[in-house]
Each structure stands twice: as structure tokens, then as C-alpha cells.
XYZ file of C-alpha atoms in Angstrom:
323
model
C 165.790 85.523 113.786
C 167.749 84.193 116.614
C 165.988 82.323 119.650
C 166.274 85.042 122.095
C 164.610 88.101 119.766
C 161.832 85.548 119.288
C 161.530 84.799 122.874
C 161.900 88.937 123.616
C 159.251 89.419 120.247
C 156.639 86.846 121.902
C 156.961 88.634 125.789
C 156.241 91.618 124.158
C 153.398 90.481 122.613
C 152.193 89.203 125.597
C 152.555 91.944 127.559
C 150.778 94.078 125.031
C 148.158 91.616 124.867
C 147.971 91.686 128.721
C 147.820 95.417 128.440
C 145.096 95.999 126.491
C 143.159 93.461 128.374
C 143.447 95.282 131.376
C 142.999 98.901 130.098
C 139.803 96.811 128.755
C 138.632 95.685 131.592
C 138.708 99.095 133.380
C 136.760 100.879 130.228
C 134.584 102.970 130.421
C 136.630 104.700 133.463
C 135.800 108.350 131.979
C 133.168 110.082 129.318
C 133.027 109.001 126.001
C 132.874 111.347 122.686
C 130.939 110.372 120.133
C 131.564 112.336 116.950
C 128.482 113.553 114.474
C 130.190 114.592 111.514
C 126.936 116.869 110.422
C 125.432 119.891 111.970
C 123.540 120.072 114.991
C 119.256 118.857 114.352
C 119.846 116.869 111.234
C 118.625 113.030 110.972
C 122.243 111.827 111.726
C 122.627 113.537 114.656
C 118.951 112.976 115.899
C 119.844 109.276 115.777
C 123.065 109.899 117.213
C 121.412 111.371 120.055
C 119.119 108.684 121.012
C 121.855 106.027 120.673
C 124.342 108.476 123.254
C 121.258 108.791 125.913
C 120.631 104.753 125.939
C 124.416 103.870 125.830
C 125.389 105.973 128.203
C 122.603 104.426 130.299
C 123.940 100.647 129.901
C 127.504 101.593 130.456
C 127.061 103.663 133.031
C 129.113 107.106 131.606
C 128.329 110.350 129.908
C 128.018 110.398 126.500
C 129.132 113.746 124.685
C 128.147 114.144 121.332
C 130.826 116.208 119.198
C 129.480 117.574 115.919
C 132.683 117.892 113.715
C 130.587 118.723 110.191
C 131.874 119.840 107.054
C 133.566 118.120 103.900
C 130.815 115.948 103.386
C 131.064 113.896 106.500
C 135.203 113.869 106.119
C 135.695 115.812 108.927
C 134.599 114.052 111.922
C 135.827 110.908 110.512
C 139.194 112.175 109.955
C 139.666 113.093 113.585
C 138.221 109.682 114.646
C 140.262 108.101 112.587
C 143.431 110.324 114.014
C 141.920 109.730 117.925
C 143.743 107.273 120.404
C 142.035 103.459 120.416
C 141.362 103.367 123.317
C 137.394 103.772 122.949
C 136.779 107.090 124.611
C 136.400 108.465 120.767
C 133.712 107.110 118.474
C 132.388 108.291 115.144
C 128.892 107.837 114.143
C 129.334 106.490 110.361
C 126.426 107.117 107.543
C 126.141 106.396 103.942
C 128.560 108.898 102.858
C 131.647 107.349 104.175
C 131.434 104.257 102.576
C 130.550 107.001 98.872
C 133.374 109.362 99.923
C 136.193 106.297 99.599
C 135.323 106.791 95.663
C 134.011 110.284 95.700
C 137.049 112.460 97.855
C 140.024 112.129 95.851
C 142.178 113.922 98.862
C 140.579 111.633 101.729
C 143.227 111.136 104.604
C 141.469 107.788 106.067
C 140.150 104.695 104.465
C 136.394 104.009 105.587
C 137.665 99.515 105.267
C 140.880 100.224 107.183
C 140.984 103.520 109.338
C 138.530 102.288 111.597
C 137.212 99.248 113.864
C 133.456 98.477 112.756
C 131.253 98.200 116.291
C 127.291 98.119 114.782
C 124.994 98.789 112.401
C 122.225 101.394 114.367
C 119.773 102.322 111.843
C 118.591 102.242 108.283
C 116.135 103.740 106.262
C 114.709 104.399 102.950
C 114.929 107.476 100.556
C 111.768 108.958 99.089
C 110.486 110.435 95.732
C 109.330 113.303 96.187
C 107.915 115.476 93.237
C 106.268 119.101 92.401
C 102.865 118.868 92.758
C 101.884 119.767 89.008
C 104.408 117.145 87.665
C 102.096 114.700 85.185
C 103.985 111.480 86.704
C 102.265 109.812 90.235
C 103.944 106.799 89.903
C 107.592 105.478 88.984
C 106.720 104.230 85.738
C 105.105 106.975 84.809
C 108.478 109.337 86.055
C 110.472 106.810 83.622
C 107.869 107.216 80.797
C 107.939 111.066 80.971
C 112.186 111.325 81.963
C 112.178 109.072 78.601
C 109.793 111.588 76.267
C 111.966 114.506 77.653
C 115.315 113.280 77.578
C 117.704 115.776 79.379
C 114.604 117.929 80.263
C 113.530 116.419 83.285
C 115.614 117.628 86.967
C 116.047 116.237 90.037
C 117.935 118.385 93.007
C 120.142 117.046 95.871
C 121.809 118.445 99.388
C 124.867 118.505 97.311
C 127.183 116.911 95.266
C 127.961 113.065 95.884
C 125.465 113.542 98.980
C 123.200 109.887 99.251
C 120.797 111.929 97.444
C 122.564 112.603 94.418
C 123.609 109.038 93.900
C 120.630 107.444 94.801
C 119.007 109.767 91.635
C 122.181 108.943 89.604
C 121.207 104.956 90.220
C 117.608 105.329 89.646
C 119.320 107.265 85.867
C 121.427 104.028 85.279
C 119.212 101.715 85.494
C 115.863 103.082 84.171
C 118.039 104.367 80.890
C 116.695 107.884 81.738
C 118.530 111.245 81.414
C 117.443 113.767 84.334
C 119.429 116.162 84.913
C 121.752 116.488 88.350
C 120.972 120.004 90.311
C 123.159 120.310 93.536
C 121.845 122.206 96.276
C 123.460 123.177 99.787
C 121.621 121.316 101.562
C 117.870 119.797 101.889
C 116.288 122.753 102.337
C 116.788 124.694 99.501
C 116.790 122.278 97.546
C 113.448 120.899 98.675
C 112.063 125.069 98.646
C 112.636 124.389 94.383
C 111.262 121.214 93.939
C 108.491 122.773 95.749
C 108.822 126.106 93.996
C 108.900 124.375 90.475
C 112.668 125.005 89.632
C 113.439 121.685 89.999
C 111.337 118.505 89.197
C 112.074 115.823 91.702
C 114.161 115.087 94.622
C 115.359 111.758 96.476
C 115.646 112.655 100.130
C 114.961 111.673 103.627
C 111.832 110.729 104.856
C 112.572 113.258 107.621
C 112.657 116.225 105.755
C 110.360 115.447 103.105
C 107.526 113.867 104.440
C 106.035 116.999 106.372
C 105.955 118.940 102.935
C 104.121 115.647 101.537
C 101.639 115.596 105.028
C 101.074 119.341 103.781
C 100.494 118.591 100.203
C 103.573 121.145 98.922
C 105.416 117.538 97.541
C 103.643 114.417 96.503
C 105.369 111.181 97.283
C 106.158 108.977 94.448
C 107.763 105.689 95.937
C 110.441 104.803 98.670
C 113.879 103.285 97.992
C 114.326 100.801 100.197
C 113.496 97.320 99.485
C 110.587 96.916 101.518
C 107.827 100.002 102.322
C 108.522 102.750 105.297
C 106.612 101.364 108.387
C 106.547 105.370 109.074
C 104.391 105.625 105.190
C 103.582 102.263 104.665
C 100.829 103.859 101.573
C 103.935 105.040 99.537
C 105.108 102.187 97.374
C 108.606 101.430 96.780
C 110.820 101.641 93.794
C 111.460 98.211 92.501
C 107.354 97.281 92.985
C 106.470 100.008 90.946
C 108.160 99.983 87.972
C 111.945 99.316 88.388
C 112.604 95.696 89.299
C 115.574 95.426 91.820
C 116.307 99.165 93.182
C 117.310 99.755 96.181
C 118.970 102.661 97.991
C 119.177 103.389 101.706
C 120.604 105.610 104.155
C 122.143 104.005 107.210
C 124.472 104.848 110.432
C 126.253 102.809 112.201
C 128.948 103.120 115.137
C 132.685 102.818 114.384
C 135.938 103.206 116.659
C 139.450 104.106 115.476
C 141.448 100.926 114.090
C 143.424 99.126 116.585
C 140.547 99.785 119.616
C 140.996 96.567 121.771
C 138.713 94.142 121.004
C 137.119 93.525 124.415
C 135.878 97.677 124.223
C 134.432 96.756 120.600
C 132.464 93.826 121.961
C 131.167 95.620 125.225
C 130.095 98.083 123.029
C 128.357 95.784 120.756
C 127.038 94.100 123.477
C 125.083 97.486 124.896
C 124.137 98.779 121.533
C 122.278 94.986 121.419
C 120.379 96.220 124.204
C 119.995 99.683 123.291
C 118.742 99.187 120.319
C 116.185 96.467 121.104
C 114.761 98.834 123.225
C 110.883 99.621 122.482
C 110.831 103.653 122.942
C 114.323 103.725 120.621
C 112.506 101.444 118.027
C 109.618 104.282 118.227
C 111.913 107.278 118.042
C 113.369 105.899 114.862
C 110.168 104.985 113.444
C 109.070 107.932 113.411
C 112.044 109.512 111.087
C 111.346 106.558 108.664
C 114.080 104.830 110.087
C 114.392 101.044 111.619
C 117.102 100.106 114.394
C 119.372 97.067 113.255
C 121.652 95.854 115.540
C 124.525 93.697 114.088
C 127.748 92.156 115.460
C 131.202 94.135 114.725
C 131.901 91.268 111.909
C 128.136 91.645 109.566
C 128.883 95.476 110.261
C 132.431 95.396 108.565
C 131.199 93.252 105.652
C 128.077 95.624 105.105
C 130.701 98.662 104.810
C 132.186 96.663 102.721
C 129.238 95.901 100.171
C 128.404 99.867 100.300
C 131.865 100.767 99.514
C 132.050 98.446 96.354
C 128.065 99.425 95.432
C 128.804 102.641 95.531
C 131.919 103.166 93.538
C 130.214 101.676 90.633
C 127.379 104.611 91.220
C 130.156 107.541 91.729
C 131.735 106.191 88.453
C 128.882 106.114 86.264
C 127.488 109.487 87.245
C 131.153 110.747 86.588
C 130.643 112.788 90.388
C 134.203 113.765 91.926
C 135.404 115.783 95.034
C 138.993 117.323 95.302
């Protein structure tokens, strides 16, 4: 390359540079959308209305949440990952979209590439819930009896490839049992069977299920996180009660479109830090079973990156696939 295109290549990096400095300097200058990619009163877009109320407060704008649901979370992260990045268009990432890079075989963004990793915001734990007659209060005794009954034994899910699926499909691999996948649209029905004895067992969020335990329509067998639910610290979890090493949680985190200046990614890391050490947040999450875990834009990208490779081994074993 001669001298003068490098010399024209290097001003216009500067300027660019210079740029994007100064539109991040000015930001926020107008309301910011923050994209739920699930339905209105769900646990995603309970957290991701706590997290719009307390940044809004430290940055000093209006928040407006967007729910964009359908496709299993694809979406609301497809028009994220479309959006300008500029930082006036946010999605509010879960579990699924680091699944759906091995699940969606027509996906039109990549989960590692499409988008500029801002925070971890919360995670939480999956519980066991069974049918109350079911002879099995404990997870060895669900492997013992999954093992006598090999392909007799069910366990329903919100739907195909859903974090509830997969975490079952795990628990299947590596216990060495056989239950059988039944996909539901959605919790709630598929909760009503377990309850109504059409199904067995379910994995699902402490949200939904826990009331029906409270009630005593669902017992609670263990939780799938590594360490026990501060919000039902009596229910054990997986790995201490009979299968060594499980673990399976449900997490959100913030993420802006690929590209967004960096400046805008660490203000907004900066008041999530805040936001999230906050005492009343830390309580609202509790009490959905979830914990609030701030992390910089770097430990956020390589945690996507973990669940993206844990995960494909999981879609490919239980053989799950989404056109």
C-alpha cells in the first residue's frame, strides 16, 4: 500500500475513533430499549424489570422494556443483533441463547459474535419437582426407580430445547437413565400434568414451581445448581444427593449489538455494578430463587462462551433440533 493510503487509512481511523468517543461521551442523550425476548410476567422479564428501574436510576434516562417473544428467545435477539451500536438498544440474554447456537439450525445471529457482552445480572438454580404419589423423595432414589423402569419413567418441559428440557436430558446422560422427553407449551401446562399425574417429573424454575411445592400439589426433589437456593435452602441439590458433579442453571445477563463503542459498554457495566449490589435488588431476586452477579464485559463473554460449548454437547446427545 502506498504511503499516502496508509496515511489517509490511519486519519480515518482516527477520526472514527474520535467519533465514537464523542458520541460516547454524550450517551445516554435519549431513552434506552431494552429488549425481553419472552412474554410479558415471566421470570426473564421480572428480572428485566428490576434491572430497567435501577439503571435507569444511575444513568439518569428512561428505560423501556420491549418484549419481542417468540422462536424460543430468537426473536428479540435477532432484532438486537440487527439494531444500530450505538447503545440505545439492548437485549436481555438467558440460557437459551447460548442452547439455540446448537439447537436453531436457521439462526440469523451468532450468540459469540452478533453481540457485545456488558454483564452477567442473575443466576439461579432449576428444581425437581415430582407428582406427589411418585415412590422416589430423593435423587438417588429417582435414578434407582428411572433405572427399574427404563423408558417408563417421564419428565415434561416448557418446550423443546427450552433450559428445561436439557437440563432433564443432562441429568439422562449422566445418571445412565432413560426418562422419557414430554414437551409442553410452556410451564404451565406442563406443570398442570406433572401435577395431574400425566407426567412424572419436571425440571423448572424455582418461580413457577415452588408455590405448587409451598401448596403440597409438587414435592421438591433437589436443586440444580451447585450450591442450595438461599430462597429453599431445605431442598438439597443434585450433585449432594446422588449425582456427583451436576450442575444446571438458568442465568440472564445484558448484551449490546457488536460494534457498541466501548466507553457505552463500560458505563454500562459500571451502573449495573451498582445496580446490582444494591440490597432491595439482591431481595427481589432472592425471592425468585435467583442471586444477582455482577461481572465485567470480559468474565461475561467467556461465561457465554463456556455455556455455548456445555451446551452443544447436551443438544447433541439428546439428539433435540429446531428448523
Amino acid at each position: 500500500m502506498p504511503a499516502i493510503s496508509i496515511w489517509r487509512a490511519a486519519l480515518a481511523a482516527l477520526a472514527l475513533t474520535a467519533s465514537a468517543a464523542a458520541a460516547a461521551a454524550d450517551w445516554p442523550a435519549r431513552p434506552i430499549t431494552l429488549v425481553v425476548p419472552y412474554p410479558p410476567g415471566g421470570p426473564t422479564d421480572i428480572v428485566g424489570r428490576v434491572v430497567a428501574q435501577g439503571l435507569g436510576e444511575e444513568l439518569g434516562q428512561t428505560i423501556i422494556i420491549d418484549n419481542r417473544s417468540g422462536a424460543g428467545g430468537n426473536i428479540g435477539a435477532e432484532m438486537v443483533a440487527k439494531s444500530a451500536p450505538d447503545g440505545y438498544t439492548l437485549l436481555l440474554a438467558t440460557t437459551a441463547h447460548a442452547i439455540n447456537m446448537s439447537l436453531f439450525a436457521n439462526r440469523t445471529y451468532d450468540t459469540r459474535k452478533s453481540f457485545a457482552p456488558v454483564s452477567l445480572l442473575t443466576k439461579g438454580p432449576l428444581v425437581i419437582v415430582a407428582r406427589p404419589d411418585l415412590p422416589a423423595h430423593s435423587v438417588s432414589e429417582l435414578i434407582a426407580l428411572a433405572k427399574s423402569r427404563p423408558g417408563k419413567l417421564t419428565f415434561a418441559s416448557s418446550g423443546n430445547g427450552q433450559s428445561t428440557h436439557l437440563a432433564a436430558a443432562l441429568f439422562n446422560s449422566m445418571a445412565g437413565t432413560q426418562m422419557v422427553h414430554v414437551p409442553y407449551r410452556g410451564s404451565a401446562p406442563a406443570l398442570t400434568d406433572v401435577m395431574g399425574g400425566q407426567t412424572n417429573i419436571m425440571f423448572d424454575t424455582m418461580l413457577s414451581s415452588m408455590p405448587f411445592v409451598h401448596g403440597g400439589k409438587l414435592r421438591a426433589i433437589a436443586v440444580t445448581s451447585a450450591k442450595r437456593s438461599p430462597a429453599a435452602p431445605e431442598v438439597p441439590t443434585v450433585a449432594e444427593s446422588g449425582l456427583a458433579g451436576y450442575e444446571a442453571t438458568a442465568w440472564n445477563g445484558l448484551m449490546a449489538p457488536a460494534g457498541t463503542p466501548a466507553p457505552v459498554v463500560q458505563r454500562l457495566s459500571e451502573a449495573l455494578r451498582k445496580v446490582l449490589g444494591r440490597p432491595d435488588v439482591q431481595a427481589k431476586f432472592s425471592a425468585q430463587g435467583f442471586s444477582a452477579e455482577w461481572t465485567t464485559p470480559q468474565d461475561f463473554g467467556r461465561f457465554v462462551n463456556d455455556e455455548v460449548d456445555k451446551w452443544a454437547g447436551v443438544v447433541r446427545a439428546s439428539g433435540a433440533t429446531v428448523n
